[in-house]
mmCIF file of C-alpha atoms in Angstrom:
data_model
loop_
_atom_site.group_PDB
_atom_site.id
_atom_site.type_symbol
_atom_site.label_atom_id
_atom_site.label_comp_id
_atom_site.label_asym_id
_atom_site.label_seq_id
_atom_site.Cartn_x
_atom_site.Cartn_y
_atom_site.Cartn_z
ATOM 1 C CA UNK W 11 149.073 190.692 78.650
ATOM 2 C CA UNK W 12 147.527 194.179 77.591
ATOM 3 C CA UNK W 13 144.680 196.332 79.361
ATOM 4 C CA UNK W 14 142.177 197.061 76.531
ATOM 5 C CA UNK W 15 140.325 200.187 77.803
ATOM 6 C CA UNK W 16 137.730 201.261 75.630
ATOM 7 C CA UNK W 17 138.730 202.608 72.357
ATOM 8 C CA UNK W 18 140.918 206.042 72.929
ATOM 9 C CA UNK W 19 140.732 205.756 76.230
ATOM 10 C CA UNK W 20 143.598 205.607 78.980
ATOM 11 C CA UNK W 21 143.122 203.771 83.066
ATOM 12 C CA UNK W 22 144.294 205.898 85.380
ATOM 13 C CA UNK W 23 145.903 204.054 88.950
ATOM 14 C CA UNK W 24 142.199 203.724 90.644
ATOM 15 C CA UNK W 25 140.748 202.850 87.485
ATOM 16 C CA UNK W 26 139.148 205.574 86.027
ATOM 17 C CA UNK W 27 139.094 206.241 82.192
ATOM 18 C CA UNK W 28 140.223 209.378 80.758
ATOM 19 C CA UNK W 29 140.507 210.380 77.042
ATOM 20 C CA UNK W 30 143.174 212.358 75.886
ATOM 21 C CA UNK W 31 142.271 215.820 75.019
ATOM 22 C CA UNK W 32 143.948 216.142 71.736
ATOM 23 C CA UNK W 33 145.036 213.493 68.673
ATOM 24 C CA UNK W 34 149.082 213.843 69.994
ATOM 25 C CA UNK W 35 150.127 210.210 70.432
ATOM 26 C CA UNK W 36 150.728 209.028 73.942
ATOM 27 C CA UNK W 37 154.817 208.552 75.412
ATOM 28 C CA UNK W 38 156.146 205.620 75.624
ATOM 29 C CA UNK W 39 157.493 204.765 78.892
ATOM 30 C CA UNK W 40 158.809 201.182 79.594
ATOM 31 C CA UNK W 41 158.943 199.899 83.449
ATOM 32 C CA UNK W 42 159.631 197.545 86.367
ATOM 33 C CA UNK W 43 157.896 196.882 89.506
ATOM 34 C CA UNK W 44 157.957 194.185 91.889
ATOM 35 C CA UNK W 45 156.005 192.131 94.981
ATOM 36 C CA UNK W 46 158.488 191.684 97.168
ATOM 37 C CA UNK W 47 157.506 189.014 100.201
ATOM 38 C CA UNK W 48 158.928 188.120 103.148
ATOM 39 C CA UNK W 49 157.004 185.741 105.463
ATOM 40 C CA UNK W 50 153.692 186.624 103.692
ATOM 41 C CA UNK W 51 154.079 190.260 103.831
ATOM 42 C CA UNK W 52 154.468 192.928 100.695
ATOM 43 C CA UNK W 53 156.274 195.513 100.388
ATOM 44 C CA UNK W 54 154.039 198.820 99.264
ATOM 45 C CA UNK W 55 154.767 202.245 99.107
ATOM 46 C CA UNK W 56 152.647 205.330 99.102
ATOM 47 C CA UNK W 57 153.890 208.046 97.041
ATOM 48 C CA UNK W 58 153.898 211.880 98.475
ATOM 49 C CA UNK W 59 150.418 213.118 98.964
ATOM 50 C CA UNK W 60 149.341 209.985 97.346
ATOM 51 C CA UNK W 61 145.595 207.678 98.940
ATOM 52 C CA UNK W 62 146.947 204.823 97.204
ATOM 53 C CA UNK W 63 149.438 202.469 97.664
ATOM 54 C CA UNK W 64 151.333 200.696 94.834
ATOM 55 C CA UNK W 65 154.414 197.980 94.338
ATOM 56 C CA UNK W 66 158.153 199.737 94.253
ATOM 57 C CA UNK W 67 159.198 200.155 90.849
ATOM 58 C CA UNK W 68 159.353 202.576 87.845
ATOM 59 C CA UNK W 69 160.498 203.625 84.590
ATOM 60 C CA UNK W 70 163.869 202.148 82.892
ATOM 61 C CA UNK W 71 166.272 204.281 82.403
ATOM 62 C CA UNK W 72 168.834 204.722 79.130
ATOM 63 C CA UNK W 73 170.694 201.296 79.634
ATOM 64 C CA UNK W 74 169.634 200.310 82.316
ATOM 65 C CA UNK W 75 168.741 196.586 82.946
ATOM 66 C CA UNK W 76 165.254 195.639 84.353
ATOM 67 C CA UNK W 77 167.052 194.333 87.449
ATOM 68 C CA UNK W 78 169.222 197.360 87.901
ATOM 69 C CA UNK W 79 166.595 199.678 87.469
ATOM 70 C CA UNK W 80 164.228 197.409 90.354
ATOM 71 C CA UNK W 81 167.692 198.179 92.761
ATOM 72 C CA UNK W 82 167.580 201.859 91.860
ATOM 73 C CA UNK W 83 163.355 202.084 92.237
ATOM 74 C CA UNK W 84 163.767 200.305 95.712
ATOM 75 C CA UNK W 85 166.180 202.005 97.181
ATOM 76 C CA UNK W 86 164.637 205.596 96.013
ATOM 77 C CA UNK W 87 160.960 204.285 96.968
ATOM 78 C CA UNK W 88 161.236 202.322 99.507
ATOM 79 C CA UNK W 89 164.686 202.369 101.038
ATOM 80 C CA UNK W 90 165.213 198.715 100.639
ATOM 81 C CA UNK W 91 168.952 197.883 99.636
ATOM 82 C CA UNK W 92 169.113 195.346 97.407
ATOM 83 C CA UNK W 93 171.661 194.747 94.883
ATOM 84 C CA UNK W 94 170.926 193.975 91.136
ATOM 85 C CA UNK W 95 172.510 190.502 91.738
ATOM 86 C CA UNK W 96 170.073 189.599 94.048
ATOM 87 C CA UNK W 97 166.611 190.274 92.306
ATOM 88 C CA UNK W 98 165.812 187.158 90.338
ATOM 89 C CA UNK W 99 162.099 186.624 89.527
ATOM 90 C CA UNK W 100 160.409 183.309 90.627
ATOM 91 C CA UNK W 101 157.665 184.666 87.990
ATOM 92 C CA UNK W 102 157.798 187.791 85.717
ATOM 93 C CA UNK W 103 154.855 189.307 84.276
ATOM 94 C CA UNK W 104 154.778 191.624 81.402
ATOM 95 C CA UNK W 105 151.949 194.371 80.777
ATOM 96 C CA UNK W 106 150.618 196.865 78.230
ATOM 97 C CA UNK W 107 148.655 199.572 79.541
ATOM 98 C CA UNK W 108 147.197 202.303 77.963
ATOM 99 C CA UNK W 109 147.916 204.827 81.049
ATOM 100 C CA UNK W 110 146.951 208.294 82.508
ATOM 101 C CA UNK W 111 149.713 209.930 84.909
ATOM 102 C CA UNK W 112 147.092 212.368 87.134
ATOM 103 C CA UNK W 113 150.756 213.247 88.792
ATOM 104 C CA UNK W 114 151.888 214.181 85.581
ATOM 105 C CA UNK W 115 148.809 214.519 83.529
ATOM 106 C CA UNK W 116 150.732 212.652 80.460
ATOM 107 C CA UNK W 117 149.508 209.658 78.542
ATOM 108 C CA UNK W 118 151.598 206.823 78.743
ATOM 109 C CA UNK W 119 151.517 203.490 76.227
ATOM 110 C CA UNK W 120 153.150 201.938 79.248
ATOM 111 C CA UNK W 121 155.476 198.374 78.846
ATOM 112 C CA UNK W 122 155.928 197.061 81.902
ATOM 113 C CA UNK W 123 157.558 194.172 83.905
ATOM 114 C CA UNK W 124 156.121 192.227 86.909
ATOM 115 C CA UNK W 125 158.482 190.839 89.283
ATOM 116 C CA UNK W 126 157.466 188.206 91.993
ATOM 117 C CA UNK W 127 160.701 187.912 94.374
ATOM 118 C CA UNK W 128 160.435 185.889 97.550
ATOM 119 C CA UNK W 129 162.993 187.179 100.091
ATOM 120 C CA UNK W 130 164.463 184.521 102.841
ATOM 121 C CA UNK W 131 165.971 186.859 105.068
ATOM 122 C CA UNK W 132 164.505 190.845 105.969
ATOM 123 C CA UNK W 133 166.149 192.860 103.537
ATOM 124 C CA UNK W 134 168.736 195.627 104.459
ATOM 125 C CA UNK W 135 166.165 199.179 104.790
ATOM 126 C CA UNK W 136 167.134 202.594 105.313
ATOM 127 C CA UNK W 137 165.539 205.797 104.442
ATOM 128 C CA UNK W 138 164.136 206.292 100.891
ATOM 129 C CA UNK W 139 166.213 208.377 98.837
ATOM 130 C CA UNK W 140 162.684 209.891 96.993
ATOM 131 C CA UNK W 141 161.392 212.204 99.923
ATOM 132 C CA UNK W 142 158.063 211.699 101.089
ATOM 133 C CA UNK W 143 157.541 207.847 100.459
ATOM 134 C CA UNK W 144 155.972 206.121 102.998
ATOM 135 C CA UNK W 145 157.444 201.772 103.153
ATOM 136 C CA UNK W 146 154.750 199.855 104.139
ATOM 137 C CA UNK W 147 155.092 195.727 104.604
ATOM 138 C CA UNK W 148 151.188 194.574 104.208
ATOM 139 C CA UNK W 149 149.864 190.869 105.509
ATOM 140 C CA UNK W 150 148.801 189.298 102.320
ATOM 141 C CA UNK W 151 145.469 188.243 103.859
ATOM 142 C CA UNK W 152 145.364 192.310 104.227
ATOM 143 C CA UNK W 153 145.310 193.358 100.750
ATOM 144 C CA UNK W 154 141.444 192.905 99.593
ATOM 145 C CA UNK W 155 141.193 196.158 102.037
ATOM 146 C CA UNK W 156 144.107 197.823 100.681
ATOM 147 C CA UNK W 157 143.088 200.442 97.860
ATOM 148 C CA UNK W 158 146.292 199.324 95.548
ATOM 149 C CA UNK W 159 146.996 200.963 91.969
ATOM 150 C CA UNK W 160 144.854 199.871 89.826
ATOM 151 C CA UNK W 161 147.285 198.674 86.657
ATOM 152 C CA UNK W 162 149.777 196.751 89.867
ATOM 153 C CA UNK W 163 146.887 195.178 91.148
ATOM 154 C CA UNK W 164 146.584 193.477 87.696
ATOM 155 C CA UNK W 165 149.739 193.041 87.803
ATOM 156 C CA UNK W 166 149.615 191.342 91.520
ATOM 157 C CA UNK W 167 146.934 189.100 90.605
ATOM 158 C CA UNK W 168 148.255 187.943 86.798
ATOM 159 C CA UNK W 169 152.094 187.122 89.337
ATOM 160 C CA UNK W 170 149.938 185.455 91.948
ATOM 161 C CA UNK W 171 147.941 183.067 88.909
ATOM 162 C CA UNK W 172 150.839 182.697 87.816
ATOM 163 C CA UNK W 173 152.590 181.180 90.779
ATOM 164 C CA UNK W 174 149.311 178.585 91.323
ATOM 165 C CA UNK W 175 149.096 177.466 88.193
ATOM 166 C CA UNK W 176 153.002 176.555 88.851
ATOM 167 C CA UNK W 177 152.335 175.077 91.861
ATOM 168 C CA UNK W 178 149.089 172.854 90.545
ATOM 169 C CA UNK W 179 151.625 171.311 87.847
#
């Protein structure tokens, strides 16, 4: 699935469209991010100094696995312990976005992965490692009133099709 902004154009996470002020060709940054439920909740985060909130994830690092790199993000993020082992997808959902990092103020050609992951049992939480993240486990009848990144949102809904179309089969 790709987001096709307008022509030369990059989304930034509430939406917004920015164009790059100069022909130098966007980084490429590949990624991970999951929903993570338990008894209809989500787990969000809110990053430092952030007025959005957004799934747990980020980038891959050098040889890292997708599921390795979703234990790291969580337990930096969120403070959620969860081994690698543990984070199998019941549906995966990957993305191309074209994407502005206000944080950073980089353009991104951004690859990233979707994970859906239904937990049984509460996960293990302490504090997150990444100072300044906020853990936040959101009723999903909540989140129309939730102001959610905008590329994870996609995300969210393309995982949550994704799981009715499953179930209608």
């Amino acid at each position: 699935m790709n987001i096709p902004p307008q022509e030369g154009l990059f989304v930034d996470h509430h939406g917004r469209l920015h164009r790059p002020p100069s022909e130098e060709p966007p980084r490429q940054r590949r990624g991970i991010h999951v929903a993570l439920l338990h008894e209809d909740h989500l787990l969000l985060v809110q990053p430092p100094e952030a007025d959005w909130l957004e799934m747990p994830g980020g980038g891959l690092e050098e040889g890292e696995s997708p599921a390795e790199a979703l234990s790291r993000e969580l337990s930096e993020e969120a403070g959620v312990r969860l081994p690698a082992s543990v984070l199998r997808p019941s549906a995966e959902l990957r993305l191309t976005s074209r994407y502005y990092s206000s944080n950073n103020q980089a353009y991104w050609l951004y690859d990233q992965i979707f994970y859906l992951i239904r937990l049984a049992d509460p996960p293990p939480v302490g504090t997150p490692l990444e100072a300044g993240h906020v853990r936040l486990w959101t009723p999903l009848e909540k989140l129309s009133g939730v102001t959610l990144h905008h590329v994870h949102r996609l995300g969210l809904e393309g995982l949550l099709e994704q799981t009715c179309a499953s179930r209608r089969s």
